[in-house]
Amino acid sequence: MKRTALLTIAAMFTLSVYGQEHTLPLYPAGKVPNWKDAGEKEQAEVNEIVRYSLVQEPNIAVFLPPKRIATGQAVVVCPGGGYGVLAYDWEGTSVAKWLNSKGIAAVVLKYRLPNAKSNITPHLTPLMDAKRAIRMVRANAPQWNVQPGKVGVMGFSAGGHLASTLGTHFDAGNKTATDSVERFSSRPDFMVLIYPVITMDKQYTHSGSRNYLIGANPSADLVQLYSNELQVSKETPSTFIVHSTDDKGVPVENSLLFYQALKAKEVPAEMHIYPYGGHGFGLATGRGYLESWSDRCLDWMRSLK
């Protein structure tokens, strides 16, 4: 009887680790950077999709595939929402489950949004959280069956802007940090950008994302800093891009500008422009051949060295 109970507990533990979610705080308790107590509380709205706003305690939801099919790759998933909300399941947990089914570990980032009054310097916060998420994956790589050199980032819409910011504003880590997580590099090994916001130039940007991130009247320096087509270097990681021509929310020119910048710096890139789809199609389930973007993405990820 005792042995049966122990086996049951072991089985439950295995299920809780592989193929299902467990959530970890991004930072140690009481040490969230760039945060002040503004009396705000996180909000959750559940309609057709789950949306979070006013995130106060950022975290990662970790989804691990069964060990026997694990590829060693991991992806930090950044949901979109115009830097005002997070489309958490539509562009987050649903994507993580798809990645798991292909043997890829996934971490859904619940990042703080710059429109919350709890930010000390609003535009700094999302990137802080994205960098920390990449570091946490690398810090936990042995336990999660992940190879530290196969950790990428995937972002949708404003989450695509965050992902491309991470891929152009990363750092090597602080080797002398007392917090061991901070010693790891925040550079993603690859990027997947789905209908991403890229530029802060008024001609093509998504005005809501721009206003929430850098304000209605930003300085020219901030506009340049977060126009990620201007921040590409030879160290920017290989990138996969998807967009639709008829996107009225985030013009396709965002992806075109980024692809051109990658090409100019000789960074390997693959881009798929679909004639239809609009904005916010997520995995595009049931949307005709638009749904095939995820297959093309998987082929590309498998081709990475």
PDB file of C-alpha atoms in Angstrom:
ATOM      1  CA  MET A   1       0.000   0.000   0.000  1.00  0.00           C
ATOM      2  CA  LYS A   2       2.803   2.394   0.958  1.00  0.00           C
ATOM      3  CA  ARG A   3       4.705   1.580  -2.237  1.00  0.00           C
ATOM      4  CA  THR A   4       1.562   2.191  -4.335  1.00  0.00           C
ATOM      5  CA  ALA A   5       1.065   5.573  -2.688  1.00  0.00           C
ATOM      6  CA  LEU A   6       4.674   6.537  -3.413  1.00  0.00           C
ATOM      7  CA  LEU A   7       4.324   5.521  -7.053  1.00  0.00           C
ATOM      8  CA  THR A   8       1.142   7.581  -7.334  1.00  0.00           C
ATOM      9  CA  ILE A   9       2.887  10.626  -5.899  1.00  0.00           C
ATOM     10  CA  ALA A  10       5.805  10.135  -8.286  1.00  0.00           C
ATOM     11  CA  ALA A  11       3.439   9.892 -11.246  1.00  0.00           C
ATOM     12  CA  MET A  12       1.652  13.076 -10.183  1.00  0.00           C
ATOM     13  CA  PHE A  13       4.996  14.879  -9.895  1.00  0.00           C
ATOM     14  CA  THR A  14       6.010  13.749 -13.380  1.00  0.00           C
ATOM     15  CA  LEU A  15       2.736  15.000 -14.842  1.00  0.00           C
ATOM     16  CA  SER A  16       3.159  18.334 -13.100  1.00  0.00           C
ATOM     17  CA  VAL A  17       6.571  18.779 -14.707  1.00  0.00           C
ATOM     18  CA  TYR A  18       6.119  17.415 -18.216  1.00  0.00           C
ATOM     19  CA  GLY A  19       3.430  18.661 -20.580  1.00  0.00           C
ATOM     20  CA  GLN A  20       1.715  20.851 -18.016  1.00  0.00           C
ATOM     21  CA  GLU A  21       2.283  24.310 -16.646  1.00  0.00           C
ATOM     22  CA  HIS A  22       4.146  25.325 -13.542  1.00  0.00           C
ATOM     23  CA  THR A  23       4.662  28.982 -12.755  1.00  0.00           C
ATOM     24  CA  LEU A  24       7.761  30.657 -11.365  1.00  0.00           C
ATOM     25  CA  PRO A  25       8.211  34.284 -10.291  1.00  0.00           C
ATOM     26  CA  LEU A  26      10.715  36.178 -12.419  1.00  0.00           C
ATOM     27  CA  TYR A  27      12.425  37.807  -9.467  1.00  0.00           C
ATOM     28  CA  PRO A  28      13.035  36.980  -5.804  1.00  0.00           C
ATOM     29  CA  ALA A  29      10.337  38.298  -3.465  1.00  0.00           C
ATOM     30  CA  GLY A  30      10.714  41.989  -2.804  1.00  0.00           C
ATOM     31  CA  LYS A  31      13.347  42.464  -5.533  1.00  0.00           C
ATOM     32  CA  VAL A  32      11.313  43.366  -8.626  1.00  0.00           C
ATOM     33  CA  PRO A  33      13.354  46.080 -10.371  1.00  0.00           C
ATOM     34  CA  ASN A  34      11.953  49.383 -11.650  1.00  0.00           C
ATOM     35  CA  TRP A  35       8.798  48.939  -9.541  1.00  0.00           C
ATOM     36  CA  LYS A  36       7.044  51.048  -6.938  1.00  0.00           C
ATOM     37  CA  ASP A  37       3.870  50.445  -4.979  1.00  0.00           C
ATOM     38  CA  ALA A  38       1.175  52.482  -6.720  1.00  0.00           C
ATOM     39  CA  GLY A  39      -1.761  50.666  -5.141  1.00  0.00           C
ATOM     40  CA  GLU A  40      -2.553  48.804  -8.360  1.00  0.00           C
ATOM     41  CA  LYS A  41      -3.795  45.240  -8.643  1.00  0.00           C
ATOM     42  CA  GLU A  42      -3.372  42.907 -11.602  1.00  0.00           C
ATOM     43  CA  GLN A  43      -6.549  42.575 -13.671  1.00  0.00           C
ATOM     44  CA  ALA A  44      -7.737  39.474 -15.547  1.00  0.00           C
ATOM     45  CA  GLU A  45     -10.470  39.555 -18.170  1.00  0.00           C
ATOM     46  CA  VAL A  46     -11.863  36.292 -19.500  1.00  0.00           C
ATOM     47  CA  ASN A  47     -14.050  36.506 -22.597  1.00  0.00           C
ATOM     48  CA  GLU A  48     -13.136  34.779 -25.840  1.00  0.00           C
ATOM     49  CA  ILE A  49      -9.530  34.995 -24.731  1.00  0.00           C
ATOM     50  CA  VAL A  50      -7.753  35.631 -21.429  1.00  0.00           C
ATOM     51  CA  ARG A  51      -6.303  39.126 -21.075  1.00  0.00           C
ATOM     52  CA  TYR A  52      -4.115  40.413 -18.272  1.00  0.00           C
ATOM     53  CA  SER A  53      -3.422  44.041 -17.474  1.00  0.00           C
ATOM     54  CA  LEU A  54      -1.608  45.995 -14.743  1.00  0.00           C
ATOM     55  CA  VAL A  55       0.773  43.088 -14.136  1.00  0.00           C
ATOM     56  CA  GLN A  56       2.569  43.678 -10.828  1.00  0.00           C
ATOM     57  CA  GLU A  57       4.412  40.409 -10.226  1.00  0.00           C
ATOM     58  CA  PRO A  58       5.891  39.155 -13.516  1.00  0.00           C
ATOM     59  CA  ASN A  59       6.319  35.417 -13.940  1.00  0.00           C
ATOM     60  CA  ILE A  60       6.967  32.618 -16.371  1.00  0.00           C
ATOM     61  CA  ALA A  61       4.636  29.713 -17.017  1.00  0.00           C
ATOM     62  CA  VAL A  62       6.863  26.749 -17.884  1.00  0.00           C
ATOM     63  CA  PHE A  63       5.620  24.067 -20.278  1.00  0.00           C
ATOM     64  CA  LEU A  64       7.938  21.092 -20.781  1.00  0.00           C
ATOM     65  CA  PRO A  65       7.511  18.302 -23.325  1.00  0.00           C
ATOM     66  CA  PRO A  66       7.958  14.665 -22.312  1.00  0.00           C
ATOM     67  CA  LYS A  67      11.657  13.965 -21.920  1.00  0.00           C
ATOM     68  CA  ARG A  68      11.629  11.261 -24.593  1.00  0.00           C
ATOM     69  CA  ILE A  69      10.701  13.768 -27.343  1.00  0.00           C
ATOM     70  CA  ALA A  70      12.556  16.839 -26.028  1.00  0.00           C
ATOM     71  CA  THR A  71      14.645  18.467 -28.776  1.00  0.00           C
ATOM     72  CA  GLY A  72      16.719  20.613 -26.418  1.00  0.00           C
ATOM     73  CA  GLN A  73      15.208  23.792 -27.835  1.00  0.00           C
ATOM     74  CA  ALA A  74      13.276  26.257 -25.688  1.00  0.00           C
ATOM     75  CA  VAL A  75      11.242  29.340 -26.582  1.00  0.00           C
ATOM     76  CA  VAL A  76      10.265  32.308 -24.429  1.00  0.00           C
ATOM     77  CA  VAL A  77       6.812  33.320 -25.709  1.00  0.00           C
ATOM     78  CA  CYS A  78       5.810  36.996 -25.469  1.00  0.00           C
ATOM     79  CA  PRO A  79       2.053  37.558 -25.959  1.00  0.00           C
ATOM     80  CA  GLY A  80       0.915  40.761 -27.623  1.00  0.00           C
ATOM     81  CA  GLY A  81      -1.682  43.312 -26.647  1.00  0.00           C
ATOM     82  CA  GLY A  82      -0.356  46.719 -27.637  1.00  0.00           C
ATOM     83  CA  TYR A  83       1.721  47.074 -24.450  1.00  0.00           C
ATOM     84  CA  GLY A  84      -1.602  47.703 -22.684  1.00  0.00           C
ATOM     85  CA  VAL A  85      -2.786  44.130 -22.069  1.00  0.00           C
ATOM     86  CA  LEU A  86      -1.493  40.594 -22.639  1.00  0.00           C
ATOM     87  CA  ALA A  87      -3.428  38.213 -24.914  1.00  0.00           C
ATOM     88  CA  TYR A  88      -2.223  35.512 -22.589  1.00  0.00           C
ATOM     89  CA  ASP A  89      -3.784  32.323 -23.930  1.00  0.00           C
ATOM     90  CA  TRP A  90      -4.308  33.267 -27.596  1.00  0.00           C
ATOM     91  CA  GLU A  91      -0.682  34.270 -28.123  1.00  0.00           C
ATOM     92  CA  GLY A  92       0.822  32.558 -25.095  1.00  0.00           C
ATOM     93  CA  THR A  93      -0.301  29.314 -23.515  1.00  0.00           C
ATOM     94  CA  SER A  94      -1.914  27.939 -26.692  1.00  0.00           C
ATOM     95  CA  VAL A  95       1.363  28.511 -28.514  1.00  0.00           C
ATOM     96  CA  ALA A  96       3.306  26.871 -25.672  1.00  0.00           C
ATOM     97  CA  LYS A  97       1.178  23.730 -25.905  1.00  0.00           C
ATOM     98  CA  TRP A  98       1.756  23.565 -29.665  1.00  0.00           C
ATOM     99  CA  LEU A  99       5.516  23.878 -29.132  1.00  0.00           C
ATOM    100  CA  ASN A 100       5.395  21.149 -26.474  1.00  0.00           C
ATOM    101  CA  SER A 101       3.689  18.798 -28.929  1.00  0.00           C
ATOM    102  CA  LYS A 102       6.767  19.197 -31.150  1.00  0.00           C
ATOM    103  CA  GLY A 103       9.229  18.465 -28.345  1.00  0.00           C
ATOM    104  CA  ILE A 104      10.108  22.100 -27.676  1.00  0.00           C
ATOM    105  CA  ALA A 105      10.091  23.567 -24.172  1.00  0.00           C
ATOM    106  CA  ALA A 106       8.102  26.784 -23.875  1.00  0.00           C
ATOM    107  CA  VAL A 107       8.014  29.554 -21.310  1.00  0.00           C
ATOM    108  CA  VAL A 108       5.139  32.047 -21.451  1.00  0.00           C
ATOM    109  CA  LEU A 109       6.250  35.415 -20.159  1.00  0.00           C
ATOM    110  CA  LYS A 110       3.772  37.445 -18.146  1.00  0.00           C
ATOM    111  CA  TYR A 111       5.664  40.710 -18.448  1.00  0.00           C
ATOM    112  CA  ARG A 112       4.906  44.029 -16.821  1.00  0.00           C
ATOM    113  CA  LEU A 113       3.274  46.596 -19.067  1.00  0.00           C
ATOM    114  CA  PRO A 114       4.541  50.170 -19.357  1.00  0.00           C
ATOM    115  CA  ASN A 115       1.084  51.731 -18.888  1.00  0.00           C
ATOM    116  CA  ALA A 116       0.993  50.723 -15.207  1.00  0.00           C
ATOM    117  CA  LYS A 117       1.675  53.463 -12.663  1.00  0.00           C
ATOM    118  CA  SER A 118       3.901  51.040 -10.746  1.00  0.00           C
ATOM    119  CA  ASN A 119       6.701  51.519 -13.294  1.00  0.00           C
ATOM    120  CA  ILE A 120       9.450  53.881 -12.224  1.00  0.00           C
ATOM    121  CA  THR A 121      10.711  54.333 -15.801  1.00  0.00           C
ATOM    122  CA  PRO A 122       7.981  52.770 -17.968  1.00  0.00           C
ATOM    123  CA  HIS A 123       9.882  52.000 -21.177  1.00  0.00           C
ATOM    124  CA  LEU A 124      12.559  49.996 -19.336  1.00  0.00           C
ATOM    125  CA  THR A 125      10.291  47.415 -17.725  1.00  0.00           C
ATOM    126  CA  PRO A 126       9.250  45.026 -20.538  1.00  0.00           C
ATOM    127  CA  LEU A 127      12.829  44.490 -21.697  1.00  0.00           C
ATOM    128  CA  MET A 128      13.999  43.896 -18.112  1.00  0.00           C
ATOM    129  CA  ASP A 129      11.441  41.115 -17.789  1.00  0.00           C
ATOM    130  CA  ALA A 130      12.267  39.569 -21.178  1.00  0.00           C
ATOM    131  CA  LYS A 131      15.979  39.514 -20.395  1.00  0.00           C
ATOM    132  CA  ARG A 132      15.289  37.885 -17.057  1.00  0.00           C
ATOM    133  CA  ALA A 133      13.115  35.209 -18.697  1.00  0.00           C
ATOM    134  CA  ILE A 134      15.898  34.169 -21.078  1.00  0.00           C
ATOM    135  CA  ARG A 135      18.357  34.042 -18.199  1.00  0.00           C
ATOM    136  CA  MET A 136      15.990  31.896 -16.126  1.00  0.00           C
ATOM    137  CA  VAL A 137      15.656  29.355 -18.930  1.00  0.00           C
ATOM    138  CA  ARG A 138      19.418  29.064 -19.184  1.00  0.00           C
ATOM    139  CA  ALA A 139      19.786  28.861 -15.406  1.00  0.00           C
ATOM    140  CA  ASN A 140      17.317  25.960 -15.316  1.00  0.00           C
ATOM    141  CA  ALA A 141      18.444  24.296 -18.539  1.00  0.00           C
ATOM    142  CA  PRO A 142      19.724  21.018 -16.989  1.00  0.00           C
ATOM    143  CA  GLN A 143      16.491  20.384 -15.054  1.00  0.00           C
ATOM    144  CA  TRP A 144      14.307  21.270 -18.035  1.00  0.00           C
ATOM    145  CA  ASN A 145      16.243  19.178 -20.614  1.00  0.00           C
ATOM    146  CA  VAL A 146      17.143  22.339 -22.508  1.00  0.00           C
ATOM    147  CA  GLN A 147      20.441  23.128 -24.211  1.00  0.00           C
ATOM    148  CA  PRO A 148      21.590  26.631 -23.120  1.00  0.00           C
ATOM    149  CA  GLY A 149      22.614  27.449 -26.699  1.00  0.00           C
ATOM    150  CA  LYS A 150      19.159  26.662 -28.107  1.00  0.00           C
ATOM    151  CA  VAL A 151      17.019  29.233 -26.290  1.00  0.00           C
ATOM    152  CA  GLY A 152      14.948  31.502 -28.515  1.00  0.00           C
ATOM    153  CA  VAL A 153      12.190  34.064 -28.238  1.00  0.00           C
ATOM    154  CA  MET A 154       8.829  34.301 -30.004  1.00  0.00           C
ATOM    155  CA  GLY A 155       6.625  37.373 -29.953  1.00  0.00           C
ATOM    156  CA  PHE A 156       3.275  38.407 -31.361  1.00  0.00           C
ATOM    157  CA  SER A 157       2.384  42.018 -32.263  1.00  0.00           C
ATOM    158  CA  ALA A 158       3.658  44.219 -29.385  1.00  0.00           C
ATOM    159  CA  GLY A 159       5.158  41.005 -27.988  1.00  0.00           C
ATOM    160  CA  GLY A 160       7.001  40.859 -31.309  1.00  0.00           C
ATOM    161  CA  HIS A 161       8.360  44.302 -30.602  1.00  0.00           C
ATOM    162  CA  LEU A 162       9.516  43.098 -27.198  1.00  0.00           C
ATOM    163  CA  ALA A 163      11.095  39.990 -28.772  1.00  0.00           C
ATOM    164  CA  SER A 164      12.892  42.064 -31.421  1.00  0.00           C
ATOM    165  CA  THR A 165      14.015  44.508 -28.718  1.00  0.00           C
ATOM    166  CA  LEU A 166      15.496  41.586 -26.809  1.00  0.00           C
ATOM    167  CA  GLY A 167      17.228  40.401 -29.989  1.00  0.00           C
ATOM    168  CA  THR A 168      18.805  43.822 -30.573  1.00  0.00           C
ATOM    169  CA  HIS A 169      19.362  45.103 -26.992  1.00  0.00           C
ATOM    170  CA  PHE A 170      20.667  41.989 -25.195  1.00  0.00           C
ATOM    171  CA  ASP A 171      23.679  41.769 -22.886  1.00  0.00           C
ATOM    172  CA  ALA A 172      26.205  39.128 -21.877  1.00  0.00           C
ATOM    173  CA  GLY A 173      25.144  38.995 -18.229  1.00  0.00           C
ATOM    174  CA  ASN A 174      26.920  40.132 -15.089  1.00  0.00           C
ATOM    175  CA  LYS A 175      29.510  37.508 -14.193  1.00  0.00           C
ATOM    176  CA  THR A 176      29.989  38.978 -10.708  1.00  0.00           C
ATOM    177  CA  ALA A 177      26.283  39.198  -9.792  1.00  0.00           C
ATOM    178  CA  THR A 178      25.280  37.728  -6.443  1.00  0.00           C
ATOM    179  CA  ASP A 179      22.061  36.524  -8.085  1.00  0.00           C
ATOM    180  CA  SER A 180      23.301  33.574 -10.155  1.00  0.00           C
ATOM    181  CA  VAL A 181      20.515  34.004 -12.740  1.00  0.00           C
ATOM    182  CA  GLU A 182      21.902  37.419 -13.671  1.00  0.00           C
ATOM    183  CA  ARG A 183      25.212  35.842 -14.708  1.00  0.00           C
ATOM    184  CA  PHE A 184      23.659  34.311 -17.838  1.00  0.00           C
ATOM    185  CA  SER A 185      23.483  36.013 -21.224  1.00  0.00           C
ATOM    186  CA  SER A 186      20.141  37.483 -22.287  1.00  0.00           C
ATOM    187  CA  ARG A 187      20.857  37.057 -25.998  1.00  0.00           C
ATOM    188  CA  PRO A 188      18.282  34.781 -27.646  1.00  0.00           C
ATOM    189  CA  ASP A 189      19.744  32.186 -29.989  1.00  0.00           C
ATOM    190  CA  PHE A 190      16.922  32.757 -32.477  1.00  0.00           C
ATOM    191  CA  MET A 191      13.832  34.932 -32.906  1.00  0.00           C
ATOM    192  CA  VAL A 192      10.335  34.239 -34.212  1.00  0.00           C
ATOM    193  CA  LEU A 193       8.335  37.397 -34.918  1.00  0.00           C
ATOM    194  CA  ILE A 194       4.637  37.098 -35.762  1.00  0.00           C
ATOM    195  CA  TYR A 195       2.968  40.269 -37.143  1.00  0.00           C
ATOM    196  CA  PRO A 196       5.446  42.240 -35.020  1.00  0.00           C
ATOM    197  CA  VAL A 197       5.527  45.902 -34.178  1.00  0.00           C
ATOM    198  CA  ILE A 198       9.078  46.884 -35.131  1.00  0.00           C
ATOM    199  CA  THR A 199       9.372  50.603 -35.723  1.00  0.00           C
ATOM    200  CA  MET A 200       8.432  53.631 -33.631  1.00  0.00           C
ATOM    201  CA  ASP A 201       8.388  55.812 -36.758  1.00  0.00           C
ATOM    202  CA  LYS A 202       4.891  57.328 -36.969  1.00  0.00           C
ATOM    203  CA  GLN A 203       4.546  56.380 -40.628  1.00  0.00           C
ATOM    204  CA  TYR A 204       4.310  52.656 -39.922  1.00  0.00           C
ATOM    205  CA  THR A 205       4.178  52.082 -36.166  1.00  0.00           C
ATOM    206  CA  HIS A 206       1.228  50.873 -34.115  1.00  0.00           C
ATOM    207  CA  SER A 207       0.293  54.064 -32.316  1.00  0.00           C
ATOM    208  CA  GLY A 208      -1.068  52.353 -29.191  1.00  0.00           C
ATOM    209  CA  SER A 209       2.129  50.369 -28.646  1.00  0.00           C
ATOM    210  CA  ARG A 210       4.244  53.453 -29.230  1.00  0.00           C
ATOM    211  CA  ASN A 211       2.232  55.646 -26.872  1.00  0.00           C
ATOM    212  CA  TYR A 212       2.229  53.099 -24.053  1.00  0.00           C
ATOM    213  CA  LEU A 213       5.931  52.287 -24.402  1.00  0.00           C
ATOM    214  CA  ILE A 214       7.575  55.676 -24.991  1.00  0.00           C
ATOM    215  CA  GLY A 215       4.754  58.193 -24.547  1.00  0.00           C
ATOM    216  CA  ALA A 216       2.747  60.449 -26.830  1.00  0.00           C
ATOM    217  CA  ASN A 217       5.616  62.937 -27.266  1.00  0.00           C
ATOM    218  CA  PRO A 218       8.833  60.912 -26.998  1.00  0.00           C
ATOM    219  CA  SER A 219      12.309  62.254 -27.592  1.00  0.00           C
ATOM    220  CA  ALA A 220      14.009  61.509 -30.886  1.00  0.00           C
ATOM    221  CA  ASP A 221      16.492  59.350 -28.975  1.00  0.00           C
ATOM    222  CA  LEU A 222      13.734  57.105 -27.593  1.00  0.00           C
ATOM    223  CA  VAL A 223      12.112  56.790 -31.014  1.00  0.00           C
ATOM    224  CA  GLN A 224      15.435  55.646 -32.463  1.00  0.00           C
ATOM    225  CA  LEU A 225      16.237  53.360 -29.534  1.00  0.00           C
ATOM    226  CA  TYR A 226      13.003  51.387 -29.903  1.00  0.00           C
ATOM    227  CA  SER A 227      12.850  51.438 -33.702  1.00  0.00           C
ATOM    228  CA  ASN A 228      14.415  48.015 -33.852  1.00  0.00           C
ATOM    229  CA  GLU A 229      15.086  48.083 -37.585  1.00  0.00           C
ATOM    230  CA  LEU A 230      17.724  50.700 -36.658  1.00  0.00           C
ATOM    231  CA  GLN A 231      19.254  48.520 -33.921  1.00  0.00           C
ATOM    232  CA  VAL A 232      20.124  45.394 -35.916  1.00  0.00           C
ATOM    233  CA  SER A 233      23.765  44.323 -35.795  1.00  0.00           C
ATOM    234  CA  LYS A 234      25.758  41.330 -36.970  1.00  0.00           C
ATOM    235  CA  GLU A 235      25.140  39.844 -33.496  1.00  0.00           C
ATOM    236  CA  THR A 236      21.361  39.881 -33.916  1.00  0.00           C
ATOM    237  CA  PRO A 237      20.151  36.263 -33.929  1.00  0.00           C
ATOM    238  CA  SER A 238      18.661  34.403 -36.889  1.00  0.00           C
ATOM    239  CA  THR A 239      15.050  35.417 -37.377  1.00  0.00           C
ATOM    240  CA  PHE A 240      11.790  33.978 -38.726  1.00  0.00           C
ATOM    241  CA  ILE A 241       9.054  36.498 -39.604  1.00  0.00           C
ATOM    242  CA  VAL A 242       5.353  36.125 -40.467  1.00  0.00           C
ATOM    243  CA  HIS A 243       2.975  38.910 -41.480  1.00  0.00           C
ATOM    244  CA  SER A 244      -0.116  39.444 -43.621  1.00  0.00           C
ATOM    245  CA  THR A 245      -0.389  42.030 -46.359  1.00  0.00           C
ATOM    246  CA  ASP A 246      -3.851  43.129 -45.194  1.00  0.00           C
ATOM    247  CA  ASP A 247      -2.820  43.806 -41.581  1.00  0.00           C
ATOM    248  CA  LYS A 248      -4.567  47.078 -40.691  1.00  0.00           C
ATOM    249  CA  GLY A 249      -3.347  47.108 -37.081  1.00  0.00           C
ATOM    250  CA  VAL A 250       0.401  46.723 -37.604  1.00  0.00           C
ATOM    251  CA  PRO A 251       1.363  47.460 -41.225  1.00  0.00           C
ATOM    252  CA  VAL A 252       3.381  44.810 -43.008  1.00  0.00           C
ATOM    253  CA  GLU A 253       6.103  47.418 -43.530  1.00  0.00           C
ATOM    254  CA  ASN A 254       7.215  46.709 -39.961  1.00  0.00           C
ATOM    255  CA  SER A 255       8.351  43.236 -40.958  1.00  0.00           C
ATOM    256  CA  LEU A 256       9.724  44.415 -44.300  1.00  0.00           C
ATOM    257  CA  LEU A 257      11.884  47.049 -42.614  1.00  0.00           C
ATOM    258  CA  PHE A 258      13.256  44.508 -40.150  1.00  0.00           C
ATOM    259  CA  TYR A 259      13.957  41.929 -42.857  1.00  0.00           C
ATOM    260  CA  GLN A 260      15.834  44.538 -44.894  1.00  0.00           C
ATOM    261  CA  ALA A 261      17.901  45.480 -41.835  1.00  0.00           C
ATOM    262  CA  LEU A 262      18.729  41.834 -41.158  1.00  0.00           C
ATOM    263  CA  LYS A 263      19.725  41.327 -44.788  1.00  0.00           C
ATOM    264  CA  ALA A 264      21.958  44.405 -44.713  1.00  0.00           C
ATOM    265  CA  LYS A 265      23.820  42.977 -41.699  1.00  0.00           C
ATOM    266  CA  GLU A 266      23.949  39.480 -43.231  1.00  0.00           C
ATOM    267  CA  VAL A 267      21.864  37.986 -40.426  1.00  0.00           C
ATOM    268  CA  PRO A 268      20.105  34.796 -41.624  1.00  0.00           C
ATOM    269  CA  ALA A 269      16.366  35.417 -41.934  1.00  0.00           C
ATOM    270  CA  GLU A 270      13.268  33.794 -43.374  1.00  0.00           C
ATOM    271  CA  MET A 271      10.062  35.752 -43.987  1.00  0.00           C
ATOM    272  CA  HIS A 272       6.564  34.649 -45.014  1.00  0.00           C
ATOM    273  CA  ILE A 273       4.092  37.277 -46.157  1.00  0.00           C
ATOM    274  CA  TYR A 274       0.525  35.987 -46.530  1.00  0.00           C
ATOM    275  CA  PRO A 275      -2.065  37.857 -48.624  1.00  0.00           C
ATOM    276  CA  TYR A 276      -4.740  37.629 -45.939  1.00  0.00           C
ATOM    277  CA  GLY A 277      -5.060  37.160 -42.213  1.00  0.00           C
ATOM    278  CA  GLY A 278      -5.363  40.679 -40.873  1.00  0.00           C
ATOM    279  CA  HIS A 279      -3.948  41.167 -37.412  1.00  0.00           C
ATOM    280  CA  GLY A 280      -3.902  38.946 -34.357  1.00  0.00           C
ATOM    281  CA  PHE A 281      -4.508  35.552 -35.991  1.00  0.00           C
ATOM    282  CA  GLY A 282      -2.401  33.620 -33.477  1.00  0.00           C
ATOM    283  CA  LEU A 283      -1.891  30.037 -34.635  1.00  0.00           C
ATOM    284  CA  ALA A 284      -4.489  30.703 -37.379  1.00  0.00           C
ATOM    285  CA  THR A 285      -6.277  27.412 -36.721  1.00  0.00           C
ATOM    286  CA  GLY A 286      -8.891  26.807 -39.414  1.00  0.00           C
ATOM    287  CA  ARG A 287      -7.746  29.801 -41.485  1.00  0.00           C
ATOM    288  CA  GLY A 288      -6.822  27.949 -44.657  1.00  0.00           C
ATOM    289  CA  TYR A 289      -3.189  27.895 -45.691  1.00  0.00           C
ATOM    290  CA  LEU A 290      -2.425  30.746 -43.289  1.00  0.00           C
ATOM    291  CA  GLU A 291      -2.467  27.977 -40.679  1.00  0.00           C
ATOM    292  CA  SER A 292       0.650  26.572 -42.323  1.00  0.00           C
ATOM    293  CA  TRP A 293       2.845  29.335 -40.877  1.00  0.00           C
ATOM    294  CA  SER A 294       3.457  27.187 -37.819  1.00  0.00           C
ATOM    295  CA  ASP A 295       4.648  24.288 -39.996  1.00  0.00           C
ATOM    296  CA  ARG A 296       7.060  26.599 -41.826  1.00  0.00           C
ATOM    297  CA  CYS A 297       8.266  27.908 -38.467  1.00  0.00           C
ATOM    298  CA  LEU A 298       8.861  24.392 -37.173  1.00  0.00           C
ATOM    299  CA  ASP A 299      10.808  23.476 -40.322  1.00  0.00           C
ATOM    300  CA  TRP A 300      12.955  26.571 -39.827  1.00  0.00           C
ATOM    301  CA  MET A 301      13.589  25.845 -36.140  1.00  0.00           C
ATOM    302  CA  ARG A 302      14.639  22.310 -36.978  1.00  0.00           C
ATOM    303  CA  SER A 303      17.107  23.646 -39.540  1.00  0.00           C
ATOM    304  CA  LEU A 304      18.972  25.833 -37.035  1.00  0.00           C
ATOM    305  CA  LYS A 305      22.497  24.771 -36.195  1.00  0.00           C
TER     306      LYS A 305
END
